[in-house]
CSV table of C-alpha atoms in Angstrom, one decimal:
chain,number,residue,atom,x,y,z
A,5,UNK,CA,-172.5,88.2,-67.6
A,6,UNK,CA,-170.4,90.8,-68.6
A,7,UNK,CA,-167.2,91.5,-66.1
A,8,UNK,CA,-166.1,94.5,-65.0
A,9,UNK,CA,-162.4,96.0,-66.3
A,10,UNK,CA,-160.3,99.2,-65.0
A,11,UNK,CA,-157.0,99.4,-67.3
A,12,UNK,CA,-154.3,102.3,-67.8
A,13,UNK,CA,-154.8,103.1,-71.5
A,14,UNK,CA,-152.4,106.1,-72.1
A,15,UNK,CA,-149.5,107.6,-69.7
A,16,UNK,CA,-147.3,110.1,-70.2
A,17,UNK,CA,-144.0,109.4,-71.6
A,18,UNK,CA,-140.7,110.0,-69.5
A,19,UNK,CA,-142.9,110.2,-66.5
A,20,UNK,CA,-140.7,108.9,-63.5
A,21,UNK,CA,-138.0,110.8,-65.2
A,22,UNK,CA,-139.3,114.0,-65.2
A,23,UNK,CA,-141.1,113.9,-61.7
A,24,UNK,CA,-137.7,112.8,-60.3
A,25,UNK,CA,-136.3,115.9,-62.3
A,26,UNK,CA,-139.2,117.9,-60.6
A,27,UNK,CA,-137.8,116.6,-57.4
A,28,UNK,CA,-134.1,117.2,-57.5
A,29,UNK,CA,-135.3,121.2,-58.9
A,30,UNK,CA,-135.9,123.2,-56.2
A,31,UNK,CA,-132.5,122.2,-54.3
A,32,UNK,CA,-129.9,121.7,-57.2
A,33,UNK,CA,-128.3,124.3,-58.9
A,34,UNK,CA,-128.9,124.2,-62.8
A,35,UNK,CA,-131.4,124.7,-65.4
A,36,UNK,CA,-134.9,122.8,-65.9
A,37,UNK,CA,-133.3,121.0,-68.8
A,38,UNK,CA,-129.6,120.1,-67.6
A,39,UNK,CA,-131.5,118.8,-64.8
A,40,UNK,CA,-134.1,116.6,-66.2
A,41,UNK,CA,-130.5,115.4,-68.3
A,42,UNK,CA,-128.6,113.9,-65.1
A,43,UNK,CA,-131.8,112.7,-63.7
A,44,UNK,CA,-131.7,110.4,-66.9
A,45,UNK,CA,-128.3,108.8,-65.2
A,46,UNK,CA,-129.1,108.5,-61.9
A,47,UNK,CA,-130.2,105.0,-60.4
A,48,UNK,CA,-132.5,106.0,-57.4
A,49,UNK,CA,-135.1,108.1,-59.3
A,50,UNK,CA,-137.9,106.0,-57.8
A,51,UNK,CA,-136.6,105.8,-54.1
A,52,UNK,CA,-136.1,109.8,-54.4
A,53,UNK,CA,-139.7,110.2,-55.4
A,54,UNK,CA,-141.1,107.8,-52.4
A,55,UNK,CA,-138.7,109.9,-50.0
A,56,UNK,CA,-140.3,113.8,-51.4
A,57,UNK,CA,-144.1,112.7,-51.5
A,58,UNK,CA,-142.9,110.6,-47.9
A,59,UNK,CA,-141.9,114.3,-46.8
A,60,UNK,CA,-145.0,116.0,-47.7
A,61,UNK,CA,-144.1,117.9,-51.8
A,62,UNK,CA,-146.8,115.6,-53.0
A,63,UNK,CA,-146.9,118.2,-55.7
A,64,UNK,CA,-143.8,116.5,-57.8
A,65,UNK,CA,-145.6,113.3,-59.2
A,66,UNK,CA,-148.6,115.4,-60.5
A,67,UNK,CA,-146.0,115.9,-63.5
A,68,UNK,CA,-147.0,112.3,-64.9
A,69,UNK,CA,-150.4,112.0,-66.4
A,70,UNK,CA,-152.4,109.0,-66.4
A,71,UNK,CA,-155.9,107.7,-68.6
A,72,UNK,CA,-158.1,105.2,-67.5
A,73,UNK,CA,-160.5,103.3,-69.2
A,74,UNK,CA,-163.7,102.0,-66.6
A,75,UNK,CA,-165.3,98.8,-68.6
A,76,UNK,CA,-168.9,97.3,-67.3
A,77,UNK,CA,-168.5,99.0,-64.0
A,78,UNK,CA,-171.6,99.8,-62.0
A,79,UNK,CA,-172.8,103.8,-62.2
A,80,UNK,CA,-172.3,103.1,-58.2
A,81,UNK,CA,-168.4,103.6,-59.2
A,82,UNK,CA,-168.8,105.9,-62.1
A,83,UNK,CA,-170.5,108.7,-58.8
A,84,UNK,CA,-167.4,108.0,-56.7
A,85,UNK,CA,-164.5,108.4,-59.3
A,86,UNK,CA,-166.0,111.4,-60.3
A,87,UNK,CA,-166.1,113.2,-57.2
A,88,UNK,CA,-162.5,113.1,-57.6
A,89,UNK,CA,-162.0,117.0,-58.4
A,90,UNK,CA,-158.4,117.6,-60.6
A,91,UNK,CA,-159.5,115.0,-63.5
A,92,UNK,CA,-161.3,115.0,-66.5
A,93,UNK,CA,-164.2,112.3,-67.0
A,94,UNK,CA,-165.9,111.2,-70.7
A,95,UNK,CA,-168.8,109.4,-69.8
A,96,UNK,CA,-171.3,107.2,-72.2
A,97,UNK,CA,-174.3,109.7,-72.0
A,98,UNK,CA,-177.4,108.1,-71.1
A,99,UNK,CA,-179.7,111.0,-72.4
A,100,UNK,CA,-178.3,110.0,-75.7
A,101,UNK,CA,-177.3,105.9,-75.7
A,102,UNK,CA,-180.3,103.5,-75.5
A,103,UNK,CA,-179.9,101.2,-72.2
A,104,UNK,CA,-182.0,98.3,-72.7
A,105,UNK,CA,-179.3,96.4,-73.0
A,106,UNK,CA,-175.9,97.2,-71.2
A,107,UNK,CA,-176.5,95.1,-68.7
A,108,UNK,CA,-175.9,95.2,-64.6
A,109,UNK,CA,-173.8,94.5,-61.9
A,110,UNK,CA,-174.1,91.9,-59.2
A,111,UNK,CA,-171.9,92.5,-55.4
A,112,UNK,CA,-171.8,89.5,-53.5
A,113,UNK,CA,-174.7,88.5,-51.7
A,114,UNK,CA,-176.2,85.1,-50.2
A,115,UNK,CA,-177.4,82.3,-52.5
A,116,UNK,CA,-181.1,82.9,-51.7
A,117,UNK,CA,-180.7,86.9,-52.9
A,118,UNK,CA,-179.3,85.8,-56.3
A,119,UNK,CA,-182.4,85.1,-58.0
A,120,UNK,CA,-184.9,87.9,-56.4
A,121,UNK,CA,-182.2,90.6,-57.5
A,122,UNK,CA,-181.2,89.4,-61.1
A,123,UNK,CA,-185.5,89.2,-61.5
A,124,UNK,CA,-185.8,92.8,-60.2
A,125,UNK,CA,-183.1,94.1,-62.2
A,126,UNK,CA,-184.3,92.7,-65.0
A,127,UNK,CA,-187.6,94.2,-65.0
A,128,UNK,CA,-186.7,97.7,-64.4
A,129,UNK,CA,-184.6,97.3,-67.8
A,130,UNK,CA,-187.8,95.9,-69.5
A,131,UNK,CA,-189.9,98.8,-67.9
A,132,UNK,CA,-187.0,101.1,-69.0
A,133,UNK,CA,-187.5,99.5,-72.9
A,134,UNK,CA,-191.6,99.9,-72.6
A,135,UNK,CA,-191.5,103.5,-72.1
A,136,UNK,CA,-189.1,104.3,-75.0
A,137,UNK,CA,-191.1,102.0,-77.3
A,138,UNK,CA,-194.2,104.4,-75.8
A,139,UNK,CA,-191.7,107.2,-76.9
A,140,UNK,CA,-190.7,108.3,-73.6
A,141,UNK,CA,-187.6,110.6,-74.6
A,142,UNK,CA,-184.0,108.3,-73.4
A,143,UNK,CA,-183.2,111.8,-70.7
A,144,UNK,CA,-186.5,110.6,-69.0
A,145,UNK,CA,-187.0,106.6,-69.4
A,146,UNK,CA,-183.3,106.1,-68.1
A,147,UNK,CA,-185.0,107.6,-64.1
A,148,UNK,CA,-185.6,103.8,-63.7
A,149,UNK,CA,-182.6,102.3,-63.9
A,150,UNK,CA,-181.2,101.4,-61.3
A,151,UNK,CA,-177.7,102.0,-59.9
A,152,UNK,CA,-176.6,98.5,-60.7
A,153,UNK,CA,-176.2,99.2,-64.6
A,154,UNK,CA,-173.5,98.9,-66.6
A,155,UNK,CA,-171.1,102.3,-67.1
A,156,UNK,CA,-168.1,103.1,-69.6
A,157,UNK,CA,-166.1,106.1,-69.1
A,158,UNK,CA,-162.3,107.6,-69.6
A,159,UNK,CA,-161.3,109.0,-66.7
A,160,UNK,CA,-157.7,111.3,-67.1
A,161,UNK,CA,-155.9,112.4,-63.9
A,162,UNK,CA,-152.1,113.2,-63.5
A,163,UNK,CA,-150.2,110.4,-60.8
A,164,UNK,CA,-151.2,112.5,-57.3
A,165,UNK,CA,-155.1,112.3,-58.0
A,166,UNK,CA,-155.0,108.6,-59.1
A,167,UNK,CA,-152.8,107.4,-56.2
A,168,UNK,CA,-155.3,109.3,-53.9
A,169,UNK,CA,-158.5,107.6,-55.3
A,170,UNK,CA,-157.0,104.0,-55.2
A,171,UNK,CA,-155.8,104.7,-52.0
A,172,UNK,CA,-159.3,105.9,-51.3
A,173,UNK,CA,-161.0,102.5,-52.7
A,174,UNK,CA,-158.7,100.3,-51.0
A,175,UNK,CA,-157.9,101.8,-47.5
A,176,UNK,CA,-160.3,105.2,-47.5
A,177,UNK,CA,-164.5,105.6,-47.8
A,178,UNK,CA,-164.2,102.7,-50.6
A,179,UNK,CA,-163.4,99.9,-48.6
A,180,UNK,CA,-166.8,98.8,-47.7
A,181,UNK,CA,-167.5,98.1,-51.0
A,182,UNK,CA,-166.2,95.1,-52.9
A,183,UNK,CA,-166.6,96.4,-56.6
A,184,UNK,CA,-164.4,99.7,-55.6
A,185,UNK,CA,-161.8,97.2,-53.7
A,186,UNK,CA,-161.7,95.4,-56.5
A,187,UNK,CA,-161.1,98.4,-58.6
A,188,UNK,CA,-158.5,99.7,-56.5
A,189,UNK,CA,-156.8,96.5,-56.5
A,190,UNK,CA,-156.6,96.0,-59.8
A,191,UNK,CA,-155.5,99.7,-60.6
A,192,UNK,CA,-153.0,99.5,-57.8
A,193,UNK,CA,-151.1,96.6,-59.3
A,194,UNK,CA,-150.9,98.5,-63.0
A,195,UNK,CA,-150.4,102.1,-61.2
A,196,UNK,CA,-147.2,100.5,-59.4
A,197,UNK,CA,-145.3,99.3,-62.9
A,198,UNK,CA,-144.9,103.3,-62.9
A,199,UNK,CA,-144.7,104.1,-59.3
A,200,UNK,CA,-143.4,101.4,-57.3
A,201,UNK,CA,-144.0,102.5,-53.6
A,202,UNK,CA,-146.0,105.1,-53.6
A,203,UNK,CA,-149.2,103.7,-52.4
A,204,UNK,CA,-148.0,101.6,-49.7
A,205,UNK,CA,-146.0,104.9,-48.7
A,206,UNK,CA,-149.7,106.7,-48.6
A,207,UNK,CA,-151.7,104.1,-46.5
A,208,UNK,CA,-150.6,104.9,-43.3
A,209,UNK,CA,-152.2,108.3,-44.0
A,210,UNK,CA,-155.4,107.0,-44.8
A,211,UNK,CA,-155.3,104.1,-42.2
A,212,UNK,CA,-155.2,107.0,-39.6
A,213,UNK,CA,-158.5,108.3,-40.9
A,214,UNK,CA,-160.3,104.8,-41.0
A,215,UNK,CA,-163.1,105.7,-38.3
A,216,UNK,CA,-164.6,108.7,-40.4
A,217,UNK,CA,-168.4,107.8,-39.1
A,218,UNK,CA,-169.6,109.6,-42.3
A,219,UNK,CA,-168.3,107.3,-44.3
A,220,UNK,CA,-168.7,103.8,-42.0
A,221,UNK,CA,-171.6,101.6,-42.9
A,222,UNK,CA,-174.4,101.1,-40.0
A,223,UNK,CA,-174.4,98.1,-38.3
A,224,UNK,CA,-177.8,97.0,-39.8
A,225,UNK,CA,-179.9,97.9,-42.8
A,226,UNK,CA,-181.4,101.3,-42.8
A,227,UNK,CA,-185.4,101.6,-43.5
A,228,UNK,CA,-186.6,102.5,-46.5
A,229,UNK,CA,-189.3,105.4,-46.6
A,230,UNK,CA,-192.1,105.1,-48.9
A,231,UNK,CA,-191.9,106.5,-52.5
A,232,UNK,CA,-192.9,109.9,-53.1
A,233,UNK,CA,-192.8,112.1,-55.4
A,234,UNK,CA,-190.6,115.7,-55.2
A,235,UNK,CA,-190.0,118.7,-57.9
A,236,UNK,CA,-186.8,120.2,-57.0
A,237,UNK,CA,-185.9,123.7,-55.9
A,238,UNK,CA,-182.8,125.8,-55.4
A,239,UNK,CA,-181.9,127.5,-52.1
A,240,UNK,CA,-179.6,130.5,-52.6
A,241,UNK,CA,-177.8,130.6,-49.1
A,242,UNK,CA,-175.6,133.6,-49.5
A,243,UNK,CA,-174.1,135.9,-51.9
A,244,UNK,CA,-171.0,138.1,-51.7
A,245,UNK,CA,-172.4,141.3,-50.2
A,246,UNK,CA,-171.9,144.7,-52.7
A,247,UNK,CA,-170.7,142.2,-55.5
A,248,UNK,CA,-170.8,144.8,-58.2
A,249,UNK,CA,-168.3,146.9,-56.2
A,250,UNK,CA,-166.2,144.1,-55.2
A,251,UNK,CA,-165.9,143.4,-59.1
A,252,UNK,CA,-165.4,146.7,-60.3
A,253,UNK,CA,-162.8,147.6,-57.6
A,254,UNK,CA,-160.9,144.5,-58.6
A,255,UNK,CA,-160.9,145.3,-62.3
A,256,UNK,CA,-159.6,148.9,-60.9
A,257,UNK,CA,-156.6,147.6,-59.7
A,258,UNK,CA,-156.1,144.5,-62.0
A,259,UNK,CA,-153.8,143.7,-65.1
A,260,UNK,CA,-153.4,147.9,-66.1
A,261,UNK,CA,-150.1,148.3,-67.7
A,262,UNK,CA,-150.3,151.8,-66.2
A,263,UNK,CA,-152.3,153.2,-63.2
A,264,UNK,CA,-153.7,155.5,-64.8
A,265,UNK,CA,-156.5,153.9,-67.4
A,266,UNK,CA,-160.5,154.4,-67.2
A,267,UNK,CA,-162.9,153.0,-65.7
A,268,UNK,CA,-164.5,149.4,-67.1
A,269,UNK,CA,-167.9,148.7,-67.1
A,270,UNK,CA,-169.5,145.6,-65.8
A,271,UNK,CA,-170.4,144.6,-69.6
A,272,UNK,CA,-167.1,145.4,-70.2
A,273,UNK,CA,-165.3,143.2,-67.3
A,274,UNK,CA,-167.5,140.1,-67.8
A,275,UNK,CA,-166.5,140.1,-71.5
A,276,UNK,CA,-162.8,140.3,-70.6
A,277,UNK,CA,-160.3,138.2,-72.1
A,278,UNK,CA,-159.3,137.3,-68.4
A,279,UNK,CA,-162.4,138.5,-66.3
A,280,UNK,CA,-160.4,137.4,-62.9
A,281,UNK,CA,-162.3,140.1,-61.1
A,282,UNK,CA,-165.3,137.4,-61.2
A,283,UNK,CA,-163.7,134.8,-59.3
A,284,UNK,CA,-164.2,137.3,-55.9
A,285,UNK,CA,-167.6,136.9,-55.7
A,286,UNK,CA,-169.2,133.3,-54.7
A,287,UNK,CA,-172.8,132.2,-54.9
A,288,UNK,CA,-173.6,129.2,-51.6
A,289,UNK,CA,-176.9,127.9,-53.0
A,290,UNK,CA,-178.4,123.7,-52.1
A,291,UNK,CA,-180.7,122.1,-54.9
A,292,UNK,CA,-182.8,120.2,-52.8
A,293,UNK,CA,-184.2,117.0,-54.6
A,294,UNK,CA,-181.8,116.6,-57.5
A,295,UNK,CA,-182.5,113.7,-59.4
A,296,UNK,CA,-179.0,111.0,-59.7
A,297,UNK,CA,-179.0,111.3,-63.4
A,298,UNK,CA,-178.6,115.3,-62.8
A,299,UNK,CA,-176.2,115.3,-60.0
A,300,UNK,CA,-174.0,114.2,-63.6
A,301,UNK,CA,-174.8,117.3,-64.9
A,302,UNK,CA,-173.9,119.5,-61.5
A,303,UNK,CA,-170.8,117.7,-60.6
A,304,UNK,CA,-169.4,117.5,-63.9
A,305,UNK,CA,-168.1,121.7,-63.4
A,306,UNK,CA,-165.0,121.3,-61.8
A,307,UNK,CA,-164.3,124.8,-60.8
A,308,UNK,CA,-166.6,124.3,-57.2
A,309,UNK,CA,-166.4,123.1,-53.9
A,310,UNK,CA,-169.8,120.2,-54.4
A,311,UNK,CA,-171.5,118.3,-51.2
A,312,UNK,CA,-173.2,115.2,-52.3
A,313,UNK,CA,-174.5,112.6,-50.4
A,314,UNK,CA,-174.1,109.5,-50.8
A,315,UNK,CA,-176.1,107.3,-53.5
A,316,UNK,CA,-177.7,105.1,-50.6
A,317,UNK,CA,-179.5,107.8,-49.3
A,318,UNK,CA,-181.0,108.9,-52.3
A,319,UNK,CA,-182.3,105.2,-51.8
A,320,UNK,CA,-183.5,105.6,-47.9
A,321,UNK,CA,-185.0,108.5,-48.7
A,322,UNK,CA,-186.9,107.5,-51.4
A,323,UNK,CA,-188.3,110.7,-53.2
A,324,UNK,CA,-188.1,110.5,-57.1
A,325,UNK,CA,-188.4,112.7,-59.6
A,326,UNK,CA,-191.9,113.1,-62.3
A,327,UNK,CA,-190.8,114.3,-66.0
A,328,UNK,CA,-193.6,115.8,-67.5
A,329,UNK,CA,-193.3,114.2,-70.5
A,330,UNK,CA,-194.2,110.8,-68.4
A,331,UNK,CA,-197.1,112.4,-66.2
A,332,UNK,CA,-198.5,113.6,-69.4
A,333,UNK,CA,-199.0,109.6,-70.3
A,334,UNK,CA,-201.1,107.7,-68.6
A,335,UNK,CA,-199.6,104.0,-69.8
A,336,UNK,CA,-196.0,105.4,-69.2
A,337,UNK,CA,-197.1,107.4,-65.9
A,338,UNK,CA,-198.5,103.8,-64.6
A,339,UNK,CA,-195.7,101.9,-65.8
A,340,UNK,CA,-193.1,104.3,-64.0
A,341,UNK,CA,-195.0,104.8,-60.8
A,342,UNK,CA,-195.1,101.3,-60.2
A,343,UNK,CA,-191.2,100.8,-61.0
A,344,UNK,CA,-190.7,102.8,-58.0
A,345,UNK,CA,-193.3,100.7,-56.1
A,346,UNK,CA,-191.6,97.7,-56.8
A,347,UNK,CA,-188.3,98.7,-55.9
A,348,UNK,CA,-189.2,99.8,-52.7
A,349,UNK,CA,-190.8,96.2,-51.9
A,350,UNK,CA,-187.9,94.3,-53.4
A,351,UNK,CA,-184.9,96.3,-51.4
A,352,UNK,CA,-187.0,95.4,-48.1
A,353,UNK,CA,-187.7,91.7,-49.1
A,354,UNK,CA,-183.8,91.5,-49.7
A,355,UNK,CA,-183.4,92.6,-46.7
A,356,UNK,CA,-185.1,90.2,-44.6
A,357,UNK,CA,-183.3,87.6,-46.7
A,358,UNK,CA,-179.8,89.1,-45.6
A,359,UNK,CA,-178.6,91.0,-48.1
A,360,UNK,CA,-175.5,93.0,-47.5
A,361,UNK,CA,-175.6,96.6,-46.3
A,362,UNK,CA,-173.1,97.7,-48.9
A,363,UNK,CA,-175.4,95.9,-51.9
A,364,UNK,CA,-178.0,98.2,-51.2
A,365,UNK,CA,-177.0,100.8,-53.2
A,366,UNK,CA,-177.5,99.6,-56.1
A,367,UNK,CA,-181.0,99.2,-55.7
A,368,UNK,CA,-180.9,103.5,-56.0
A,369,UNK,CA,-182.1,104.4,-59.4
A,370,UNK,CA,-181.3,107.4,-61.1
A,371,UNK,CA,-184.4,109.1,-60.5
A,372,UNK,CA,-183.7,109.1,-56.9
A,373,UNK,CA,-183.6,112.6,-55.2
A,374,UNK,CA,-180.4,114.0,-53.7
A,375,UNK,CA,-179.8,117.2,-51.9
A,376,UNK,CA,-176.5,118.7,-53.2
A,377,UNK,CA,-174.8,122.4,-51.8
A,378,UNK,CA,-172.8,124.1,-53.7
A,379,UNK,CA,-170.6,126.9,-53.5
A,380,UNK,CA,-168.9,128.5,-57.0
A,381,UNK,CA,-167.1,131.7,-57.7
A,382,UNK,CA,-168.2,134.2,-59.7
A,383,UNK,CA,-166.5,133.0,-63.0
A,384,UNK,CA,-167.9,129.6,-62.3
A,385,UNK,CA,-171.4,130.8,-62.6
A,386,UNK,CA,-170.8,132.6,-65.8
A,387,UNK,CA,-169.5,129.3,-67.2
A,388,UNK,CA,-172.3,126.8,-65.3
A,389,UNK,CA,-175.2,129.2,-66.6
A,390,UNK,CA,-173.6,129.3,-70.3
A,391,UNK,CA,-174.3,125.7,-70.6
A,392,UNK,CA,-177.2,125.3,-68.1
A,393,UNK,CA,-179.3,128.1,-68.9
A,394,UNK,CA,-179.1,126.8,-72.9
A,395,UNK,CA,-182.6,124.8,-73.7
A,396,UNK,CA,-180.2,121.8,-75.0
A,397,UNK,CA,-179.1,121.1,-71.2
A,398,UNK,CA,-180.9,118.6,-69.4
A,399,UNK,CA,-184.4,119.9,-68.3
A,400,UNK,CA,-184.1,119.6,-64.2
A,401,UNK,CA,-180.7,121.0,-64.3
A,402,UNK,CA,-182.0,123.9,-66.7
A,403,UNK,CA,-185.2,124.7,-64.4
A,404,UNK,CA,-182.9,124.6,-61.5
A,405,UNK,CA,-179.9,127.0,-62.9
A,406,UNK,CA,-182.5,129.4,-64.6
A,407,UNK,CA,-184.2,129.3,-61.0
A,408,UNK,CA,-180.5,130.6,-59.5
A,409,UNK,CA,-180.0,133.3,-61.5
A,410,UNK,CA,-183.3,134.9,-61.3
A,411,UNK,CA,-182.4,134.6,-57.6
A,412,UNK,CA,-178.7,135.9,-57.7
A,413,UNK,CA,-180.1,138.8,-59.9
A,414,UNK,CA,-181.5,140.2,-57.0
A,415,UNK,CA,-177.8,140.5,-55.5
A,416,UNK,CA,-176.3,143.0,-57.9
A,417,UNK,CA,-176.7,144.1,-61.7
A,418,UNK,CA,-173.2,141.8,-62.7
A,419,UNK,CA,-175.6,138.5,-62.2
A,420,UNK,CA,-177.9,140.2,-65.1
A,421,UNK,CA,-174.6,139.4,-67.2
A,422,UNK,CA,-174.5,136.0,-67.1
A,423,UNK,CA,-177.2,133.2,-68.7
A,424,UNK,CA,-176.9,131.2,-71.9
A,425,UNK,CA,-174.4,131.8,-74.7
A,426,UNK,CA,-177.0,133.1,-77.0
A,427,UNK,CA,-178.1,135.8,-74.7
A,428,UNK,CA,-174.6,137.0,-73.5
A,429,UNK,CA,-172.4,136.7,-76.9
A,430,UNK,CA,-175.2,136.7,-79.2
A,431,UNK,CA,-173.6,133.3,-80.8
A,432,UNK,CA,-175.2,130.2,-80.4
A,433,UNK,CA,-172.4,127.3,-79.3
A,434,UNK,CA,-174.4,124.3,-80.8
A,435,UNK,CA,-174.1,124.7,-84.2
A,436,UNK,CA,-176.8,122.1,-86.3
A,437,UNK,CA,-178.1,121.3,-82.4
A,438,UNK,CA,-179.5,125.0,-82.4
A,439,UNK,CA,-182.9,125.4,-80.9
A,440,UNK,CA,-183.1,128.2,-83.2
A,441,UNK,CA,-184.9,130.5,-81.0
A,442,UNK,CA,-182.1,132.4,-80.5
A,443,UNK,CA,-184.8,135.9,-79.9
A,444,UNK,CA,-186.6,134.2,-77.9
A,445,UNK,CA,-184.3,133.3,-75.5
A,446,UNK,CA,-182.4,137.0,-75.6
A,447,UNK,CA,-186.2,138.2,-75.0
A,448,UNK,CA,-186.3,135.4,-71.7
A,449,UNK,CA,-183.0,136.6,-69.8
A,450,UNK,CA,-183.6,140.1,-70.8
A,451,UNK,CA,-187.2,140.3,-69.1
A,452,UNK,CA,-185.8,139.1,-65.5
A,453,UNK,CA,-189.2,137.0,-64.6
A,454,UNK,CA,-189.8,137.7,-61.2
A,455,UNK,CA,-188.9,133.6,-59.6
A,456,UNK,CA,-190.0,133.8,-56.4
């Protein structure tokens, strides 16, 4: 069985020097240079460091940078470490890499459980295989994996944001869960050749917030409803009111090397070089019934403040998604409903056999249905509709984002602005991945299709 392995590739060079440097700044007279110079003699670098982020200027390690290679962890882990905001994530893509054999993770569970699991997992892999041998596309067979499998990614975050998600695996949300202990345990040990006392310095803080009942597992095994199938939908909550004044009296006002200048156009301050102006406006929309695999797709635009539940009740809940290109055959339609059938029965027989609350996760598969809320400013959108808008972005997450913009269209003539490259810059991004309709997509976002 293949094991699990979280190891510091790459960090920056000089990096306790110069966050020491960063430290010693702000309250010693000098340049940035002759500075960062005397730092390079003094001894107590590392205890000045601990005493600053002790005292709340955080801010000063986020000068060293840090890349992580995640081996044969579960996609359980690869959903947590990605919620992590100020980082930037390569993942293995599964609408592109064939699964059939990457294997899955086991958590700890009783003797009696070890069998029944390995069997299930096993044949949602071989159901995963039938459907691209009956030429299911990967995007759609992969909906029955299950959360167990095997994920490789690079994750690349400067010192503040890793200390705060192995703090967060060993002391925060991620303590309930062996694999992320383990995790955080094994980054922690790496993480201190670079920063000795930093984390111990952080648990207290995270100690304190321990008895978050969001995050605390129940005392016994939640129910698990019976399959069903969903489509999802977007819910546009709120808009900022009069958006196309709130732009254009921004641009008024903004970057004008003298007062007096004319007027831009909408067209004119979307285009911008620096269209700032957009990041006034927000959109608050919820996709209800989101498939796992396309919450990847969602979460993945860092510019947004993202709710997502978490992956066990995607699990409880128990409504998956139907591509089209599986309803539309019969052997694969058969072969997938019953993949949800059989997970359902085999997560309650585990139960009665004791397995642990915090295995159960893994028994999600990605296409189980999550509710996820968004909120994104205006320059946000403009970039999440480039990409999500274009026909080569996953199909849910297109039918989803083209749903949102017909919406937000109704909200002021700056949303008719935004959709896919092709349509707003007349230049397709993809280059030999073209869909090559290129008119008929301008026609599309041009026509404004009435969505409701």
């Amino acid at each position: 069985m293949e094991q699990l392995k979280v190891q510091i590739v790459s960090h920056s060079d000089a990096g306790e020097l110069v966050c020491a440097a960063s430290a010693r700044i702000s309250t010693t007279q000098g340049t940035a240079l002759s500075i960062l110079e005397r730092s390079k003699e003094k001894e107590n670098n590392s205890s000045l460091i601990q005493k600053v982020v002790a005292s709340g200027h955080q801010s000063v390690v986020e000068h060293a940078v840090f890349t992580v290679a995640f081996d044969n962890v579960s996609v359980c882990t690869e959903e947590f470490v990605i919620e992590f905001r100020l980082a930037s994530y390569t993942v293995q893509s599964r609408r592109y890499v064939d699964f059939s054999h990457t294997g899955f993770y086991q958590p700890a569970m009783p003797e009696q459980c070890v069998a029944p699991y390995r069997a299930h997992m096993a044949s949602l892999f071989d159901t995963y295989a039938q459907l691209l041998a009956l030429d299911i596309p990967k995007e759609d067979a992969r909906f029955v994996l299950p959360y167990c499998f095997r994920s490789n990614f690079y994750c690349t975050m400067n010192a503040r944001e890793l200390a705060h998600m192995i703090a967060t695996m060993l002391w925060g949300r991620g303590r309930f869960v062996p694999e992320l202990v383990a995790i955080g345990t094994a980054l922690k040990a790496q993480f201190e050749q670079y920063f000795p006392n930093l984390l111990n310095g952080m648990r207290p803080q995270y100690e304190k917030r321990a008895a978050d009942i969001r995050y605390t597992l129940p005392q016994t095994a939640p129910a698990v409803a019976e399959p069903t199938v969903e489509k999802a939908q977007t819910i546009l909550h709120s808009v900022t009111p009069n958006a196309d004044t709130v732009v254009k009296s921004a641009a008024a006002a903004n970057g004008a090397v003298t007062v007096d200048f004319p007027s831009l156009s909408l067209k004119e301050i979307v285009t911008a070089e620096r269209p700032r102006e957009l990041e006034l406006i927000q959109a608050l929309f919820t996709i209800q019934g989101l498939s796992l695999a396309a919450v990847t797709h969602l979460v993945r635009h860092r510019v947004q403040s993202v709710l997502v539940p978490q992956v066990l009740q995607a699990l409880t809940a128990n409504r998956y998604v139907l591509p089209e290109t599986i309803a539309q055959n019969a052997a694969a339609s058969a072969l997938y409903h019953k993949a949800f059938a059989e997970n359902t029965q085999s997560v309650r027989d585990l139960i009665a056999m004791g397995l642990p609350i915090e295995a159960l996760q893994y028994f999600a598969m990605a296409g189980h249905l999550l509710d996820c809320t968004c909120a994104m400013n205006g320059r946000e959108l403009q970039h999440f509709f480039a990409l999500r808008t274009c026909s080569r972005a996953q199909w849910e997450i297109r039918a989803v984002a083209e749903e949102l913009l017909f919406a937000l269209r109704k909200h002021g003539e700056v949303f008719h602005l935004f959709g896919p490259s092709c349509y707003t810059t007349g230049h397709c991004p993809e280059g030999r991945f073209s869909c090559g309709k290129m008119q008929e997509m301008q026609q599309k976002y041009s026509a404004d299709p009435d969505c409701d």
